[in-house]
Amino acid sequence: MVDYLRSPERYRKVGARIPHGVLLSGPPGTGKTLMARAVAGEAKVPFFSVAATEFVEMFVGVGAARIRDLFERAKKVAPSIIFVDEIDAIGRQRSSNLSVGGNDEREQTLNQMLVEMDGFEANESVIVIAATNRPDILDAALLRPGRFDRRVEAALPDRNGRLAILKLHASKVAMGPDVDLEGLARRTPGFSGADLANVINEAALGAARDGRDKVTQRDLEAAYDKAILGARRRFALTDQDKQRVAVHEGSHALVAYFLPGADPLEKVTIVPRGRALGVTQFSEDDCFNIPEHYVRARLAVALGGRAGELVTLAEVSSGAENDLEVATNYARRMVERWGMGEKLGPVSFPRDGASPASQLGFPSTSPALAEEADHEVQRILKEAEKTALETLTKHRAALDALAKALVERETVEKSDVDMIVAEAERAPTTSAR
């Protein structure tokens, strides 16, 4: 594309038809806007950047007029690039003829964009680059050949990509000799480029706030914790709450510690952060294809806190609210999207808004099938809870010892968990993995 914008005549001589539209899709913060700017910068052509939300107004016809004006300006200085951010604001799939109502302004704006893209002459070197986080909800007319027929996925970076991004942002900051960027890259799967930039900046802010002229590993750790856990809250738990939170978080940690296939434990803390009274951190690997045994282990870990409260305190608390939400969402994905249900088997349920029936306000699946899916979800969750209960009952001595250590120290690293478990069970200091 860059080469075409630089030398369009070479391609016209051969008779090649260059795509007029490119769709960049991917999670927020993965650099879609930066990629579009980079293409324009490399090609040295004018760059028109707009957000699709700017076209949607209260008065019908305003958005369409703005689209016409934008394309006219781009054609006058061609070759050029038009970048439309968050195109799903106007490009969402249009309602079927059977539905009532609709957003006339949004649909008129979308129609005008389709007309403008169809109206490109063969010698007009104007390329439209659009970005979205939700390509699945875009209107099919946008994606047909001749419009946005080229798609580029801006995926979350892998470990090597994260390390390169961290090094790039760290090069602009005074870093101490003890900083371990490779370790940070390993511990940040699922982080976008923007997330990683924020971690480096938070570490620099922390160092400056404490009066240091260089960022240390301690600053990076604090910034990482803040990114995934939220800011530390300054208030004191009662002794009773502290004991319950220690049991809850220690139980998460030990289910993961002893259960094959679970994410490796990193550390556990009962220091309140964000909305959580305590947090158990795991070292997750980049995972692009999730096996069933891993999902089931994750469910058991998620329900481990609640199970630990039952084992040691004989009653549960509201502290498991988020755990239950996460576990239920995973179990429902297993049944409705991944075909891991025992009775339903290989079946995929339509996502919200993806079927014609749901667009008309009707259920996308039959009541009987939905009820059976609910039963499957309940069964999977009960099996996961049973696994957690059995694990913690078997290793009750280790749970009591870890909860006691958390009450005393507030934060326990993985290496300390190894020693606590070994001493409690009178075994060598080795992980049960």
XYZ file of C-alpha atoms in Angstrom:
433
model
C 0.000 0.000 0.000
C 2.825 2.386 0.877
C 4.581 1.524 -2.368
C 1.394 2.130 -4.351
C 0.861 5.552 -2.806
C 4.465 6.442 -3.600
C 4.416 5.122 -7.188
C 0.806 4.678 -8.377
C 1.749 4.858 -12.086
C 3.791 1.651 -11.856
C 0.716 -0.266 -10.694
C -1.631 1.346 -13.216
C 0.717 0.375 -16.044
C 0.322 -3.289 -15.094
C -3.452 -2.908 -14.710
C -3.491 -3.748 -11.004
C -6.471 -2.602 -8.953
C -5.393 -1.453 -5.519
C -7.981 -1.885 -2.760
C -9.603 1.396 -1.785
C -10.507 0.282 1.748
C -8.557 -1.359 4.557
C -10.178 -2.419 7.828
C -7.976 -2.528 10.931
C -9.547 -4.566 13.707
C -8.389 -5.597 17.151
C -8.661 -4.826 20.854
C -8.261 -1.256 22.136
C -4.704 -0.007 22.514
C -3.080 -2.267 19.923
C -1.915 0.567 17.671
C -4.525 0.715 14.906
C -4.378 4.510 14.690
C -0.580 4.446 14.834
C -0.484 1.966 11.939
C -2.661 4.222 9.800
C -0.476 7.241 10.607
C 2.646 5.191 9.868
C 1.336 4.263 6.412
C 0.667 7.926 5.634
C 4.047 8.942 7.012
C 5.946 6.321 5.025
C 4.074 7.171 1.836
C 4.415 10.934 2.489
C 0.776 11.649 1.581
C -1.907 13.838 3.241
C -3.688 12.155 6.146
C -7.294 12.938 7.111
C -8.243 11.528 10.503
C -11.812 11.531 11.844
C -13.841 9.618 14.413
C -17.025 8.030 13.096
C -18.935 9.436 16.058
C -18.429 12.920 14.577
C -20.787 12.004 11.728
C -23.764 11.017 13.884
C -25.835 14.081 14.729
C -29.358 14.789 15.913
C -30.403 16.251 12.548
C -30.786 13.810 9.665
C -28.457 14.538 6.744
C -25.684 16.312 8.639
C -23.495 13.208 8.848
C -23.913 12.423 5.155
C -22.936 15.993 4.258
C -19.795 15.731 6.367
C -18.877 12.477 4.626
C -19.218 14.154 1.204
C -17.078 17.092 2.307
C -14.366 14.817 3.725
C -14.063 12.784 0.543
C -14.040 15.916 -1.639
C -11.108 17.335 0.338
C -9.207 14.048 0.129
C -9.713 13.768 -3.650
C -8.351 17.277 -4.226
C -4.970 16.357 -2.710
C -4.799 12.721 -3.874
C -2.913 10.504 -3.336
C -4.160 10.661 0.238
C -5.451 8.582 3.145
C -8.727 8.937 5.026
C -8.677 7.322 8.462
C -12.035 6.651 10.147
C -11.700 5.576 13.776
C -14.404 3.499 15.513
C -16.257 2.953 12.251
C -18.785 0.715 14.010
C -20.447 3.939 15.227
C -21.890 4.345 11.720
C -21.132 0.957 10.143
C -23.152 -1.260 12.469
C -25.298 -3.836 10.694
C -28.538 -2.245 9.554
C -31.928 -3.453 10.751
C -33.886 -5.923 8.659
C -37.028 -4.859 6.831
C -39.159 -6.648 9.408
C -37.998 -4.479 12.272
C -39.638 -1.257 13.277
C -37.799 2.048 13.629
C -34.042 2.493 13.408
C -31.444 5.207 13.409
C -32.151 7.077 10.146
C -29.202 9.447 10.582
C -26.708 6.642 11.150
C -28.007 4.643 8.192
C -27.949 7.671 5.873
C -24.371 8.368 6.914
C -23.398 4.753 6.227
C -25.128 4.829 2.839
C -23.247 8.002 1.916
C -19.915 6.396 2.793
C -20.766 3.384 0.627
C -21.676 5.701 -2.256
C -18.430 7.662 -1.902
C -16.304 4.513 -1.878
C -18.136 3.162 -4.920
C -17.618 6.503 -6.670
C -13.820 6.335 -6.709
C -12.450 6.569 -10.220
C -9.774 4.126 -11.289
C -7.124 6.837 -11.187
C -8.104 8.308 -7.791
C -5.433 7.352 -5.274
C -7.525 7.792 -2.145
C -7.364 4.955 0.377
C -9.810 4.677 3.250
C -8.458 3.023 6.401
C -10.995 2.277 9.115
C -10.500 0.939 12.636
C -12.879 -0.982 14.874
C -12.868 -3.124 17.993
C -15.986 -4.995 16.811
C -15.670 -6.223 13.201
C -18.371 -8.827 13.869
C -21.141 -6.204 14.034
C -20.264 -4.332 10.832
C -22.720 -4.216 7.953
C -21.946 -6.773 5.238
C -22.133 -4.057 2.571
C -19.032 -2.418 4.044
C -16.975 -5.570 3.702
C -17.746 -6.591 0.152
C -15.020 -6.411 -2.546
C -14.403 -2.877 -3.724
C -14.951 -1.339 -0.301
C -13.231 -2.639 2.847
C -12.028 -5.801 1.159
C -8.666 -5.855 2.928
C -8.619 -6.679 6.627
C -5.670 -6.408 8.992
C -5.883 -7.830 12.503
C -4.041 -5.730 15.092
C -3.690 -8.461 17.694
C -2.385 -8.166 21.221
C 1.408 -8.536 21.250
C 3.073 -11.827 22.155
C 5.985 -12.030 24.595
C 8.583 -10.861 22.079
C 6.311 -8.051 20.954
C 5.703 -6.952 24.535
C 9.438 -6.923 25.219
C 10.075 -4.773 22.134
C 7.337 -2.331 23.183
C 8.668 -2.155 26.743
C 12.198 -1.496 25.481
C 10.904 1.263 23.193
C 9.139 3.113 26.003
C 11.896 2.376 28.526
C 14.436 4.006 26.195
C 12.737 7.341 26.923
C 13.005 6.877 30.701
C 16.030 6.738 33.019
C 16.101 3.066 34.060
C 18.121 1.555 36.894
C 20.420 -1.461 36.429
C 18.106 -3.822 38.348
C 15.139 -3.395 35.983
C 13.973 -6.700 34.451
C 11.985 -5.925 31.301
C 12.076 -9.539 30.116
C 10.421 -10.666 33.333
C 7.768 -7.982 32.961
C 7.103 -9.031 29.357
C 6.653 -12.621 30.507
C 4.123 -11.593 33.179
C 1.937 -9.383 30.992
C -0.004 -11.595 28.551
C -3.122 -9.803 27.401
C -1.542 -6.352 27.795
C -1.861 -4.043 24.803
C 0.847 -1.645 23.675
C -1.004 1.173 25.422
C -1.149 -0.847 28.649
C 2.598 -1.475 28.552
C 3.340 2.194 27.877
C 1.202 3.069 30.880
C 3.142 0.662 33.132
C 6.454 2.295 32.193
C 4.992 5.763 32.731
C 3.501 4.814 36.118
C 6.891 3.450 37.181
C 8.558 6.723 36.148
C 5.942 8.724 38.054
C 6.520 6.586 41.134
C 10.286 7.073 40.981
C 9.930 10.850 40.612
C 7.376 10.995 43.419
C 9.799 9.215 45.746
C 12.674 11.522 44.796
C 14.711 9.039 42.715
C 16.324 9.954 39.408
C 16.013 6.422 37.962
C 13.262 3.818 37.738
C 13.977 0.714 39.819
C 12.537 -2.794 39.694
C 10.484 -1.901 42.753
C 8.862 0.952 40.794
C 8.052 -1.431 37.946
C 6.502 -3.949 40.350
C 4.346 -1.244 41.914
C 3.242 -0.002 38.482
C 2.448 -3.548 37.346
C 0.385 -4.207 40.472
C -1.491 -0.956 39.979
C -2.227 -1.810 36.346
C -3.765 -5.208 37.053
C -5.097 -4.731 40.581
C -5.857 -1.026 40.910
C -4.505 1.540 43.335
C -3.773 0.480 46.894
C -6.523 1.500 49.299
C -5.460 2.975 52.616
C -7.737 1.527 55.261
C -7.388 -1.109 57.959
C -9.381 -4.340 57.899
C -10.819 -5.635 61.142
C -9.151 -8.757 62.534
C -12.188 -10.817 61.565
C -12.224 -9.515 57.982
C -8.465 -9.926 57.712
C -8.733 -13.590 58.701
C -11.549 -14.226 56.215
C -9.721 -12.503 53.356
C -6.553 -14.454 54.203
C -8.486 -17.728 54.043
C -10.180 -16.694 50.804
C -7.016 -15.620 48.967
C -4.933 -18.431 50.431
C -7.496 -20.902 49.115
C -7.280 -19.481 45.582
C -3.512 -19.808 45.800
C -3.444 -23.385 47.079
C -5.989 -24.737 44.598
C -3.780 -23.342 41.827
C -0.662 -24.620 43.594
C -1.838 -28.220 43.825
C -4.061 -28.559 40.755
C -2.326 -29.777 37.569
C -2.923 -27.498 34.607
C -3.656 -24.327 36.597
C -1.733 -21.097 36.045
C 1.493 -20.941 38.096
C 1.153 -18.991 41.339
C 3.118 -15.745 41.550
C 2.090 -14.134 44.824
C -0.893 -13.663 47.119
C -1.778 -10.564 49.113
C -4.513 -9.299 51.413
C -3.601 -5.658 50.798
C -6.816 -3.986 49.532
C -6.510 -2.742 45.950
C -9.193 -1.280 43.725
C -12.473 -2.958 44.633
C -10.771 -6.109 45.936
C -9.856 -6.765 49.574
C -7.149 -9.175 48.475
C -5.663 -10.593 45.283
C -3.944 -13.770 44.153
C -1.633 -13.242 41.181
C -0.751 -15.894 38.637
C 1.881 -16.025 35.927
C -0.155 -16.685 32.787
C 1.436 -17.760 29.523
C 0.355 -16.593 26.069
C -2.451 -19.001 25.189
C -4.088 -18.967 21.756
C -5.982 -22.262 21.981
C -7.523 -23.125 25.353
C -7.778 -26.858 26.208
C -10.670 -28.097 28.330
C -8.518 -29.259 31.260
C -7.090 -25.742 31.597
C -10.545 -24.153 31.657
C -11.731 -26.620 34.316
C -8.638 -25.921 36.421
C -9.311 -22.202 36.117
C -12.879 -22.703 37.255
C -11.711 -24.627 40.327
C -9.231 -21.856 41.171
C -11.916 -19.188 40.741
C -14.220 -21.060 43.132
C -11.357 -21.893 45.493
C -11.847 -18.813 47.682
C -15.483 -19.661 48.351
C -14.591 -23.313 48.940
C -11.876 -22.326 51.433
C -14.365 -20.281 53.431
C -16.647 -23.322 53.609
C -13.804 -25.610 54.703
C -12.407 -23.385 57.450
C -15.213 -21.005 58.435
C -18.278 -23.140 57.620
C -20.007 -20.301 55.747
C -19.458 -18.210 52.639
C -19.344 -14.423 52.292
C -20.044 -11.812 49.625
C -16.317 -11.718 48.821
C -16.826 -14.381 46.142
C -19.116 -12.168 44.026
C -16.575 -11.484 41.283
C -15.268 -15.067 41.431
C -18.769 -16.394 40.765
C -19.249 -13.991 37.875
C -15.951 -14.991 36.257
C -16.578 -18.713 36.779
C -20.123 -18.543 35.420
C -18.965 -16.683 32.304
C -16.276 -19.311 31.670
C -18.708 -22.186 32.203
C -21.222 -20.603 29.841
C -18.555 -20.192 27.181
C -17.653 -23.848 27.591
C -21.231 -24.880 26.888
C -22.435 -22.282 24.402
C -19.307 -21.455 22.390
C -16.647 -24.127 22.839
C -18.742 -27.315 22.633
C -17.502 -28.628 26.008
C -20.939 -29.494 27.411
C -21.443 -33.142 28.365
C -25.027 -33.462 27.101
C -25.276 -30.728 24.491
C -21.906 -31.574 22.979
C -20.629 -29.784 19.843
C -23.081 -26.917 19.579
C -22.597 -23.165 19.263
C -25.206 -20.687 20.452
C -25.650 -17.441 18.452
C -24.141 -14.438 20.192
C -26.351 -11.558 21.262
C -27.619 -9.689 18.230
C -26.020 -12.142 15.778
C -29.194 -13.974 14.707
C -32.199 -12.547 12.810
C -34.502 -13.707 15.618
C -32.635 -11.735 18.283
C -32.674 -8.619 16.087
C -36.464 -8.855 16.095
C -36.604 -9.194 19.857
C -37.123 -12.966 19.959
C -34.883 -15.557 21.703
C -32.067 -16.791 19.471
C -32.438 -20.371 20.798
C -35.366 -22.509 21.880
C -36.411 -22.386 25.562
C -35.685 -26.108 25.929
C -32.137 -25.727 24.579
C -31.500 -22.666 26.759
C -32.728 -24.553 29.832
C -30.475 -27.510 29.051
C -27.528 -25.133 28.656
C -28.278 -23.630 32.078
C -28.245 -27.125 33.606
C -24.890 -27.851 31.938
C -23.433 -24.617 33.319
C -24.623 -25.485 36.832
C -23.171 -28.985 36.571
C -19.767 -27.694 35.435
C -19.654 -25.150 38.260
C -20.595 -27.747 40.879
C -17.878 -30.089 39.601
C -15.325 -27.264 39.818
C -16.421 -26.422 43.356
C -16.155 -30.093 44.322
C -12.586 -30.203 42.988
C -11.678 -27.111 45.001
C -13.282 -28.474 48.188
C -11.486 -31.816 47.879
C -8.126 -30.126 47.237
C -8.411 -27.794 50.225
C -9.724 -30.493 52.562
C -6.779 -32.705 51.643
C -4.299 -29.861 52.242
C -6.044 -28.228 55.208
C -2.797 -27.897 57.173
C -1.176 -25.945 54.340
C -4.242 -23.705 54.074
C -4.179 -22.872 57.782
C -0.445 -22.129 57.632
C -0.742 -19.913 54.559
C -3.705 -17.991 56.010
C -1.718 -17.385 59.193
C 1.276 -16.134 57.187
C -0.959 -13.769 55.211
C -2.449 -12.297 58.379
C 1.063 -11.669 59.701
C 2.833 -10.503 56.505
C -0.049 -9.386 54.230
C 1.859 -10.411 51.074
C 3.410 -13.834 50.398
C 5.520 -14.596 47.319
C 5.564 -17.950 45.502
C 8.908 -18.934 47.031
C 7.465 -18.358 50.508
C 4.407 -20.456 49.640
C 6.767 -23.299 48.715
C 8.334 -23.200 52.186
C 5.020 -22.796 54.013
C 3.475 -25.772 52.214
C 6.579 -27.913 52.675
C 6.700 -27.213 56.391
C 2.965 -27.740 56.853
C 2.989 -31.056 55.035
C 6.486 -32.058 56.140
C 7.655 -32.439 52.571
C 10.652 -31.092 50.560
C 10.367 -27.483 49.395
C 9.083 -28.264 45.906
C 6.084 -27.257 43.913
C 3.351 -29.813 43.458
C 3.225 -29.176 39.736
